[in-house]
Short mmCIF file of C-alpha atoms in Angstrom, two decimals:
data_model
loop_
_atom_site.label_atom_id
_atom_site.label_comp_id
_atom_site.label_asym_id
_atom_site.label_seq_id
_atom_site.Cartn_x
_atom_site.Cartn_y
_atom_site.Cartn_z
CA UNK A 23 105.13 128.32 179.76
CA UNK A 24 108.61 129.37 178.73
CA UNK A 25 109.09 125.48 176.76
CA UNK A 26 105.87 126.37 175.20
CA UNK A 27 107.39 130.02 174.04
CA UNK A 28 110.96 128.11 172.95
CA UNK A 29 108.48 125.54 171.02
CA UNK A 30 106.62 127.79 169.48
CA UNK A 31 109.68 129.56 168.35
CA UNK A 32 111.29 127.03 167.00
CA UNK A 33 108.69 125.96 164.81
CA UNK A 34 107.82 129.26 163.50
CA UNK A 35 111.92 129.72 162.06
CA UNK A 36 111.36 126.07 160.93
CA UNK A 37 108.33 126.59 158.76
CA UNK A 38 110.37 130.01 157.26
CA UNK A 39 113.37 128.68 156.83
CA UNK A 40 111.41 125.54 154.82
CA UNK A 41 108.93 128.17 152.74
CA UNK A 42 112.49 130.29 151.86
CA UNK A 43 114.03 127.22 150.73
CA UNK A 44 111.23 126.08 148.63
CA UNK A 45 111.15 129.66 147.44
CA UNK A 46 114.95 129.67 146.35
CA UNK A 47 114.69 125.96 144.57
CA UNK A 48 111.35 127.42 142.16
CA UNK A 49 113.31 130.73 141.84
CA UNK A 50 116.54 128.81 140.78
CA UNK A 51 115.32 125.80 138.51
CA UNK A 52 115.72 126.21 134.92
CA UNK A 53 113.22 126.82 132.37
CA UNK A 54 112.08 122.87 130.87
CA UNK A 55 114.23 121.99 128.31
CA UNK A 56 112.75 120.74 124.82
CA UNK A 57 115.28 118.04 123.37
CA UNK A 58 117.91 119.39 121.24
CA UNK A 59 115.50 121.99 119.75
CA UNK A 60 115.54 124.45 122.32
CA UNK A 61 117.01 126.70 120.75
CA UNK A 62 114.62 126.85 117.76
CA UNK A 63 111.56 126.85 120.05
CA UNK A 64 113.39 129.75 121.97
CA UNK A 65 113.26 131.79 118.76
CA UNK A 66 109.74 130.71 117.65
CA UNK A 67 108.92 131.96 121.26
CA UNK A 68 110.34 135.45 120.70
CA UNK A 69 108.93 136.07 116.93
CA UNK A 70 105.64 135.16 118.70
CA UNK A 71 105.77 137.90 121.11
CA UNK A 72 106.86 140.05 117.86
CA UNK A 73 103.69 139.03 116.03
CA UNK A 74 101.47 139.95 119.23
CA UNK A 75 103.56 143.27 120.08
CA UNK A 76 103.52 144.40 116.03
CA UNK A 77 99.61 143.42 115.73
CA UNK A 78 98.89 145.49 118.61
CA UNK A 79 100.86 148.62 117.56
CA UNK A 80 99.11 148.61 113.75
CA UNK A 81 101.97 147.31 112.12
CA UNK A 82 100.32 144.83 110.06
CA UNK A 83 102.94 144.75 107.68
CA UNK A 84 105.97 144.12 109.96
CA UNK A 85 103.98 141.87 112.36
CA UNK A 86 103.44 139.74 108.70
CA UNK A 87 106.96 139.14 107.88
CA UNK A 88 107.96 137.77 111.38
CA UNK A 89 104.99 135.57 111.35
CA UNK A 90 105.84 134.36 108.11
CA UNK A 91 109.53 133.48 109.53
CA UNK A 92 107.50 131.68 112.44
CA UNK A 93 105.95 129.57 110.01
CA UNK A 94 108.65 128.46 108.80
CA UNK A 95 110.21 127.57 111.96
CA UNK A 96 106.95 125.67 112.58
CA UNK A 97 107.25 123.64 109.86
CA UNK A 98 110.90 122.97 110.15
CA UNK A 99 111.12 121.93 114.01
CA UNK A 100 110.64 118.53 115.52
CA UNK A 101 107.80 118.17 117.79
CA UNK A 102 108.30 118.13 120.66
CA UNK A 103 109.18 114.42 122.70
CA UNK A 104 105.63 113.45 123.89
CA UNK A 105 103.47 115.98 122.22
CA UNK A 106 100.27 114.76 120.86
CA UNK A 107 99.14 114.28 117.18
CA UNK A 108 95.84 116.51 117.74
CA UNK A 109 98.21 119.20 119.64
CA UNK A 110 100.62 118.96 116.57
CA UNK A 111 97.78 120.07 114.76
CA UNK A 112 96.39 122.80 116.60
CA UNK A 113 99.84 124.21 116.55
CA UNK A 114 100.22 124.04 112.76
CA UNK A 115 96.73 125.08 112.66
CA UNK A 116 96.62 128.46 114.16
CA UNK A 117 99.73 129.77 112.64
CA UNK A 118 98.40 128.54 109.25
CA UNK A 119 95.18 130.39 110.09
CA UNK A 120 97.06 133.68 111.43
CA UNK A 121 99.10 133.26 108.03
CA UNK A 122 95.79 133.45 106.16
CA UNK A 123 94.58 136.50 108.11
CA UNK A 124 97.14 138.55 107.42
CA UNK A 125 97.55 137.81 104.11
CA UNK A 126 93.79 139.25 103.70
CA UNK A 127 92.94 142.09 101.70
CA UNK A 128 90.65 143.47 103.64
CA UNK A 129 91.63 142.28 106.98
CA UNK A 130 90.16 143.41 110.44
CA UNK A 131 92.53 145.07 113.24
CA UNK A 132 91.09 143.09 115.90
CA UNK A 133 91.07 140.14 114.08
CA UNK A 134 94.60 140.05 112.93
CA UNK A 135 95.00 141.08 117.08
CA UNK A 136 92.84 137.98 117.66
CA UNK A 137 94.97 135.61 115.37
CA UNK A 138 97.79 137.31 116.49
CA UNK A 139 97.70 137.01 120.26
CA UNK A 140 96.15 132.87 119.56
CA UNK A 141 99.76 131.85 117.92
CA UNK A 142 101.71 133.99 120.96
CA UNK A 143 99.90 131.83 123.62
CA UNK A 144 100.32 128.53 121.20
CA UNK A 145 103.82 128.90 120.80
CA UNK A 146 104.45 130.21 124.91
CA UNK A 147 102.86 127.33 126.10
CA UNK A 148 105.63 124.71 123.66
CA UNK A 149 108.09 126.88 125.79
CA UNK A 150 106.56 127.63 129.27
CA UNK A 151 105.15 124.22 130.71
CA UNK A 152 104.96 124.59 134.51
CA UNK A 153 103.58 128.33 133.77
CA UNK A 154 102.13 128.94 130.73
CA UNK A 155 100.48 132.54 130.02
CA UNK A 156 97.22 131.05 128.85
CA UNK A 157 96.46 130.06 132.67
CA UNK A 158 96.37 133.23 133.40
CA UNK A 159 92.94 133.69 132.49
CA UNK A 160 91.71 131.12 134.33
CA UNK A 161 89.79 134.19 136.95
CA UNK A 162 87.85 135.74 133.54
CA UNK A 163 87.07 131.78 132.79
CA UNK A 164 85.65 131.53 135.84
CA UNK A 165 83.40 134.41 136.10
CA UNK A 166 82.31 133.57 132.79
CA UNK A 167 80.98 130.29 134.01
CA UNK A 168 79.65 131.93 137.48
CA UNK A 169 77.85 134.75 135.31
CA UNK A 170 76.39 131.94 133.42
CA UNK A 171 75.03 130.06 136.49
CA UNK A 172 73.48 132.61 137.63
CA UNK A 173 72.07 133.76 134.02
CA UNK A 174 70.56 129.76 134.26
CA UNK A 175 68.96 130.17 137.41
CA UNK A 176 66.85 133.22 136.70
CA UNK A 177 65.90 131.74 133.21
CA UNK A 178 67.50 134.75 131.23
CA UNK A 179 68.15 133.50 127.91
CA UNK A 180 68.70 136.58 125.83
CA UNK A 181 71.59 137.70 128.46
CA UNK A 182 72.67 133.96 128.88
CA UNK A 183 73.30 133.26 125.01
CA UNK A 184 75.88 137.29 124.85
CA UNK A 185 77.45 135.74 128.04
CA UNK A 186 77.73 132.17 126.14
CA UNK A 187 79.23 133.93 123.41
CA UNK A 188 82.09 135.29 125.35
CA UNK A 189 82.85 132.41 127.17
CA UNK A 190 82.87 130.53 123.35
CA UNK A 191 85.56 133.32 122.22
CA UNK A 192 87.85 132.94 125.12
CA UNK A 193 87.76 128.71 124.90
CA UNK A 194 88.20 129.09 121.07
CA UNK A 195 91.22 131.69 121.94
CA UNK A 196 92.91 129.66 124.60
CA UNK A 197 91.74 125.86 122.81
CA UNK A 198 95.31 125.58 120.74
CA UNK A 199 97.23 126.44 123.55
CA UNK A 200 95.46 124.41 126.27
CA UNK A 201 96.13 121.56 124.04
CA UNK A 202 99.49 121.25 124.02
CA UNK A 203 99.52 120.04 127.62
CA UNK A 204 96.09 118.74 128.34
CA UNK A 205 94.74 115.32 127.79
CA UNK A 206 93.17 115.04 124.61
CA UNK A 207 90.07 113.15 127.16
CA UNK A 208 90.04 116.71 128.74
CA UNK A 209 90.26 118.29 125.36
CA UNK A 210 87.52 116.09 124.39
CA UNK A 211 85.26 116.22 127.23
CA UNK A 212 85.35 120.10 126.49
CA UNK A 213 84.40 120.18 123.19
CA UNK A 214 81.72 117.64 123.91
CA UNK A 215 80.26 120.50 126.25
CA UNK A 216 80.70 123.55 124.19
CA UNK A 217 78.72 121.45 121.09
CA UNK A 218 75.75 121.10 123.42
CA UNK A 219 75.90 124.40 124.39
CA UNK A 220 76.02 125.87 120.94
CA UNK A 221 73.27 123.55 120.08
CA UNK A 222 70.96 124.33 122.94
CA UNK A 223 71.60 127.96 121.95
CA UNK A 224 70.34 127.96 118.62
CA UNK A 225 67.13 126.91 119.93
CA UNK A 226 63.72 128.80 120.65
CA UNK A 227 63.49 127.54 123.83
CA UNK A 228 66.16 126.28 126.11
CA UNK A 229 66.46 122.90 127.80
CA UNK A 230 67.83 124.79 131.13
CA UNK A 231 68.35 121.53 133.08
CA UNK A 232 70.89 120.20 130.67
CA UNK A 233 72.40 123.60 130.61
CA UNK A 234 72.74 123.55 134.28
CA UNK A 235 74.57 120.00 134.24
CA UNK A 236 76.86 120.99 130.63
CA UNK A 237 78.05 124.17 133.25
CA UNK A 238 78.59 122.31 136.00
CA UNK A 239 81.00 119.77 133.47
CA UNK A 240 82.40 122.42 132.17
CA UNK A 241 83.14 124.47 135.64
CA UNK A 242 84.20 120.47 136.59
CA UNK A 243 87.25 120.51 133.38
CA UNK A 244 88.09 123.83 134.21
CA UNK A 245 89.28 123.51 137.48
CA UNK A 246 90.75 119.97 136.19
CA UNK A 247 92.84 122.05 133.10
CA UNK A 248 93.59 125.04 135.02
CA UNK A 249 94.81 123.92 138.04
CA UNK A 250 95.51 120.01 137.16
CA UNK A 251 92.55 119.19 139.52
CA UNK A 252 89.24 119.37 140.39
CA UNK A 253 88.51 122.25 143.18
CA UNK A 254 90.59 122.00 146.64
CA UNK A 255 88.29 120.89 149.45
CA UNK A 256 89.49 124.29 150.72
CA UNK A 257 87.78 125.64 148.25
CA UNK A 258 90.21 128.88 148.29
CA UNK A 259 91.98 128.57 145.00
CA UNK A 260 95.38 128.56 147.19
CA UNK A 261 97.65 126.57 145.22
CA UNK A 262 99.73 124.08 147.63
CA UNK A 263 103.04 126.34 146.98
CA UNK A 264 100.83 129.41 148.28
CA UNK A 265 102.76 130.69 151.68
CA UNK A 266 99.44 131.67 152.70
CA UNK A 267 98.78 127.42 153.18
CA UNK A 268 102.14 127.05 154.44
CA UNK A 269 101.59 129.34 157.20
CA UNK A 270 98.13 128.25 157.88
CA UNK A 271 99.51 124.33 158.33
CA UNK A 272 102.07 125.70 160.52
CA UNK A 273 99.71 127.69 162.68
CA UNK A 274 97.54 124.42 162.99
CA UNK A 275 100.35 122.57 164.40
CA UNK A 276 101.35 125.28 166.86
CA UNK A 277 97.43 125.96 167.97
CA UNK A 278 97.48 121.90 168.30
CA UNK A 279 100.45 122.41 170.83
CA UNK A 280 99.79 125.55 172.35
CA UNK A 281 95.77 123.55 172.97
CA UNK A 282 97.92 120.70 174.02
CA UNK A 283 100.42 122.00 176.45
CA UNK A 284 97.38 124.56 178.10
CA UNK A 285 95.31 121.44 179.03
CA UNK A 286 97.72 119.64 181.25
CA UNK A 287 98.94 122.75 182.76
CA UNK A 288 94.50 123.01 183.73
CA UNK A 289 94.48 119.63 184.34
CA UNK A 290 97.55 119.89 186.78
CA UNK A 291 96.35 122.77 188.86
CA UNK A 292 92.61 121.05 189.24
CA UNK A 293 94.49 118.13 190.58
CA UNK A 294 96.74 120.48 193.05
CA UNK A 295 93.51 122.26 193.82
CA UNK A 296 91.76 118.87 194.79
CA UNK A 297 94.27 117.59 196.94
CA UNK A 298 94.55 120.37 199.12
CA UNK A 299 90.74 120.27 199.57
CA UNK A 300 91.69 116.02 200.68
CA UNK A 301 94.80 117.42 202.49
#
C-alpha cells in the first residue's frame, strides 16, 4: 500500500510540475509578430482602443480625429503576410464605414458606438491572433443560437424573428473581425446561413424544418470559428490547455492504478485464503 501512496505521489508533482511549466511557456511567449510592420499595426491597435474609449465617453469629436489618423495608417500599411483578399477588404471596409459615420451630420450615439467598437475588434484581431477579443463573445453567441432552438421548437415566430435579429447584429458586429483569421469556406458557409435565415424571416409563414437544420449549421461553424473545431466529445467547452482537463487525465491514470494495484492485492489474499482452506 505504501508503493501505491509513493506512486500516487509521484504522479500527482509530475502532472503540476508539467501544468506549471506549460503555464510559464503561454505566460512567457511573445505577442505574434507581423513582418516588419509591427510597429505600425501596434499603433493602429492603440488609436483603435482610442476610437472605442472616445465613442463611449461622448467625445465624438476627439474619437473622429484619431480615427481619421487610423485610416490613414490603414491605407498606408502592408497587409499582413498571408491575409486574405476578402479580409483585406473587410478591414478597409469598416474603417471606411466608421469614417462615414462620424462624419454624419446627424449621427446616432450608439451608432457611432457601434462603428466604433466594429473597427476596435477589426484592428485587435490584425494584432491579437492566438486571443483575439472578438472570441470573447462566443457564450452570448451561443445562447443566441440555444434561445433560438428553443424559439423553433415551440413554433414562436414573433419571439424567434427579435431573437434572429440580435443574433444578425452580433454576426454583422463580429463578421470583419472573424475574417481576418477564418477561412473564407467558414466565412462563406456563414453567410450562406444567415441569407436563408433573413429570407425565411421575411416570410408569412416559416419553413421551421429548414430553420431547424440552417441553426444546427450555424451552431455547427460556430463551434468550428470559435474554438477552431467542432464541439469536444466532452462536450464541456474545456479547452485542452484548461487545468481542469489536465487534472482530470491525471486522476484517470491514478484511479487506473490505484483500480489496478487494489485487484491483485484481492486477488492475492483470495488465493492465501484458498490455500489454507487446501492446507
Amino acid at each position: 500500500m505504501k508503493k501505491v501512496i509513493v506512486l500516487f505521489v509521484v504522479i500527482a508533482c509530475l502532472g503540476a510540475a508539467l501544468y506549471m511549466g506549460i503555464g510559464r511557456r503561454v505566460a512567457e511567449s511573445p505577442p505574434p509578430v507581423i513582418g516588419q510592420t509591427q510597429s505600425v499595426y501596434q499603433k493602429m491597435d492603440g488609436l483603435s482602443e482610442d476610437v472605442y474609449r472616445l465613442a463611449k465617453e461622448g467625445k465624438y469629436s476627439e474619437a473622429k480625429k484619431q480615427l481619421a489618423e487610423l485610416g490613414m495608417l490603414v491605407a498606408q500599411a502592408k497587409p499582413p503576410k498571408g491575409l486574405s483578399l476578402e479580409a483585406v477588404n473587410a478591414l478597409t471596409d469598416t474603417v471606411i464605414k466608421a469614417k462615414r459615420a462620424f462624419a454624419s451630420v446627424e449621427a446616432e450615439p450608439n451608432r457611432l458606438i457601434w462603428h466604433a467598437l466594429q473597427v476596435r475588434l477589426t484592428i485587435d484581431s490584425l494584432t491579437h491572433e492566438s486571443e483575439p477579443l472578438w472570441k470573447n463573445y462566443y457564450n452570448s453567441y451561443q445562447e443566441h443560437i440555444n434561445k433560438m432552438m428553443l424559439l423553433v421548437a415551440s413554433r414562436k415566430q414573433n419571439e424567434f424573428a427579435r431573437a434572429f435579429t440580435q443574433n444578425l447584429q452580433l454576426y454583422q458586429t463580429l463578421k470583419p473581425a472573424m475574417s481576418i483569421h477564418t477561412s473564407a469556406q467558414n466565412m462563406e458557409a456563414l453567410y450562406s446561413v444567415y441569407s436563408f435565415l433573413i429570407q425565411e424571416t421575411r416570410k408569412q409563414d416559416y419553413n421551421w424544418d429548414g430553420i431547424t437544420n440552417a441553426l444546427e449549421e450555424l451552431n455547427r461553424q460556430t463551434q468550428i470559428i470559435f474554438l477552431g473545431k467542432e464541439q469536444s466529445t466532452f462536450g464541456l467547452g474545456i479547452p485542452p490547455q484548461s487545468p481542469i482537463l489536465i487534472i482530470a487525465l491525471f486522476a484517470s491514470c491514478i484511479v487506473s492504478g490505484l483500480g489496478y494495484f487494489a485487484w491483485k492485492k484481492y486477488r492475492a489474499e483470495n488465493e492465501g485464503r484458498k490455500r489454507e482452506r487446501d492446507g
